[in-house]
mmCIF file of C-alpha atoms in Angstrom:
data_model
loop_
_atom_site.group_PDB
_atom_site.id
_atom_site.type_symbol
_atom_site.label_atom_id
_atom_site.label_comp_id
_atom_site.label_asym_id
_atom_site.label_seq_id
_atom_site.Cartn_x
_atom_site.Cartn_y
_atom_site.Cartn_z
ATOM 1 C CA UNK A 1 51.815 105.380 68.288
ATOM 2 C CA UNK A 2 49.075 103.456 70.035
ATOM 3 C CA UNK A 3 47.903 105.297 73.115
ATOM 4 C CA UNK A 4 49.390 108.627 72.072
ATOM 5 C CA UNK A 5 47.686 111.521 73.877
ATOM 6 C CA UNK A 6 47.958 113.683 70.726
ATOM 7 C CA UNK A 7 47.430 113.158 66.982
ATOM 8 C CA UNK A 8 50.426 111.635 65.226
ATOM 9 C CA UNK A 9 51.334 112.867 61.759
ATOM 10 C CA UNK A 10 53.583 110.977 59.378
ATOM 11 C CA UNK A 11 55.210 112.779 56.460
ATOM 12 C CA UNK A 12 57.277 111.279 53.641
ATOM 13 C CA UNK A 13 61.030 111.832 53.496
ATOM 14 C CA UNK A 14 61.802 115.161 51.857
ATOM 15 C CA UNK A 15 58.403 116.660 52.658
ATOM 16 C CA UNK A 16 59.947 119.896 53.956
ATOM 17 C CA UNK A 17 61.787 120.372 50.659
ATOM 18 C CA UNK A 18 58.563 120.118 48.654
ATOM 19 C CA UNK A 19 56.731 122.548 50.915
ATOM 20 C CA UNK A 20 53.178 121.582 49.936
ATOM 21 C CA UNK A 21 50.862 118.735 50.878
ATOM 22 C CA UNK A 22 49.209 116.757 48.090
ATOM 23 C CA UNK A 23 46.598 115.210 50.398
ATOM 24 C CA UNK A 24 45.994 114.265 54.033
ATOM 25 C CA UNK A 25 45.331 110.657 55.029
ATOM 26 C CA UNK A 26 43.783 109.580 58.320
ATOM 27 C CA UNK A 27 43.114 106.157 59.829
ATOM 28 C CA UNK A 28 39.546 105.463 60.962
ATOM 29 C CA UNK A 29 38.340 102.601 63.165
ATOM 30 C CA UNK A 30 35.210 104.261 64.645
ATOM 31 C CA UNK A 31 36.900 104.777 68.018
ATOM 32 C CA UNK A 32 36.449 108.142 69.736
ATOM 33 C CA UNK A 33 40.126 108.824 69.046
ATOM 34 C CA UNK A 34 39.738 108.166 65.336
ATOM 35 C CA UNK A 35 36.771 110.551 65.156
ATOM 36 C CA UNK A 36 38.979 113.233 66.725
ATOM 37 C CA UNK A 37 41.754 112.377 64.269
ATOM 38 C CA UNK A 38 39.328 112.683 61.326
ATOM 39 C CA UNK A 39 38.275 116.147 62.510
ATOM 40 C CA UNK A 40 41.899 117.200 63.018
ATOM 41 C CA UNK A 41 42.911 115.865 59.589
ATOM 42 C CA UNK A 42 39.903 117.530 57.925
ATOM 43 C CA UNK A 43 40.921 120.871 59.436
ATOM 44 C CA UNK A 44 44.499 120.406 58.210
ATOM 45 C CA UNK A 45 43.302 119.422 54.725
ATOM 46 C CA UNK A 46 40.980 122.438 54.559
ATOM 47 C CA UNK A 47 43.717 124.836 55.655
ATOM 48 C CA UNK A 48 46.111 123.399 53.065
ATOM 49 C CA UNK A 49 43.508 123.318 50.305
ATOM 50 C CA UNK A 50 43.938 119.581 49.668
ATOM 51 C CA UNK A 51 41.710 116.512 49.825
ATOM 52 C CA UNK A 52 41.278 114.089 52.703
ATOM 53 C CA UNK A 53 41.682 110.332 52.419
ATOM 54 C CA UNK A 54 39.882 108.313 55.083
ATOM 55 C CA UNK A 55 41.542 104.917 55.593
ATOM 56 C CA UNK A 56 39.415 102.274 57.330
ATOM 57 C CA UNK A 57 41.384 100.020 59.663
ATOM 58 C CA UNK A 58 40.436 97.216 62.047
ATOM 59 C CA UNK A 59 42.038 94.288 63.784
ATOM 60 C CA UNK A 60 41.270 91.032 61.958
ATOM 61 C CA UNK A 61 39.468 88.436 64.058
ATOM 62 C CA UNK A 62 40.907 84.954 64.523
ATOM 63 C CA UNK A 63 37.716 83.389 63.163
ATOM 64 C CA UNK A 64 36.858 86.226 60.803
ATOM 65 C CA UNK A 65 36.751 84.000 57.751
ATOM 66 C CA UNK A 66 34.258 81.566 59.219
ATOM 67 C CA UNK A 67 30.865 81.647 57.571
ATOM 68 C CA UNK A 68 27.893 81.089 59.838
ATOM 69 C CA UNK A 69 25.080 78.660 59.221
ATOM 70 C CA UNK A 70 21.427 79.341 58.744
ATOM 71 C CA UNK A 71 19.266 81.139 56.226
ATOM 72 C CA UNK A 72 20.606 84.633 56.984
ATOM 73 C CA UNK A 73 24.332 83.884 57.321
ATOM 74 C CA UNK A 74 25.662 84.730 53.870
ATOM 75 C CA UNK A 75 28.857 86.574 54.728
ATOM 76 C CA UNK A 76 31.904 86.160 56.896
ATOM 77 C CA UNK A 77 32.414 88.032 60.138
ATOM 78 C CA UNK A 78 35.222 90.033 58.508
ATOM 79 C CA UNK A 79 32.933 91.073 55.661
ATOM 80 C CA UNK A 80 30.209 92.122 58.105
ATOM 81 C CA UNK A 81 32.692 94.163 60.165
ATOM 82 C CA UNK A 82 34.053 95.760 57.008
ATOM 83 C CA UNK A 83 30.575 96.762 55.865
ATOM 84 C CA UNK A 84 29.748 98.184 59.298
ATOM 85 C CA UNK A 85 32.993 100.183 59.350
ATOM 86 C CA UNK A 86 32.257 101.434 55.823
ATOM 87 C CA UNK A 87 28.835 102.692 56.933
ATOM 88 C CA UNK A 88 30.283 104.388 60.033
ATOM 89 C CA UNK A 89 33.028 105.977 57.947
ATOM 90 C CA UNK A 90 30.461 107.361 55.528
ATOM 91 C CA UNK A 91 28.545 108.790 58.507
ATOM 92 C CA UNK A 92 31.742 110.439 59.767
ATOM 93 C CA UNK A 93 32.361 111.893 56.302
ATOM 94 C CA UNK A 94 28.811 113.265 56.268
ATOM 95 C CA UNK A 95 29.632 115.377 59.325
ATOM 96 C CA UNK A 96 32.572 117.076 57.570
ATOM 97 C CA UNK A 97 32.309 120.341 55.621
ATOM 98 C CA UNK A 98 30.668 119.718 52.254
ATOM 99 C CA UNK A 99 33.343 121.650 50.362
ATOM 100 C CA UNK A 100 36.080 119.238 51.508
ATOM 101 C CA UNK A 101 37.026 116.589 48.956
ATOM 102 C CA UNK A 102 37.028 113.226 50.775
ATOM 103 C CA UNK A 103 38.080 109.831 49.394
ATOM 104 C CA UNK A 104 37.185 106.671 51.307
#
């Protein structure tokens, strides 16, 4: 799916038989493509009258568990990246319609 020129949707087996979405999930990594995917998924969720679940994803770093030295280094690189992605995801959610239920 990486590099796809269009959004990719994944539905569970038997979805067509149920006929109704329970929620829409979308991966978010703060890339321009993920921002487009969030907007697309938000539109789908709104049209279907369901909530949106934003799922933060990133590639772990080889040294992501290493803790730096010094007075200000109190967290690992992975933790810092996770917190930054959380903040960017919350910003992306803030740009969505306020009547859309979003879980992050």
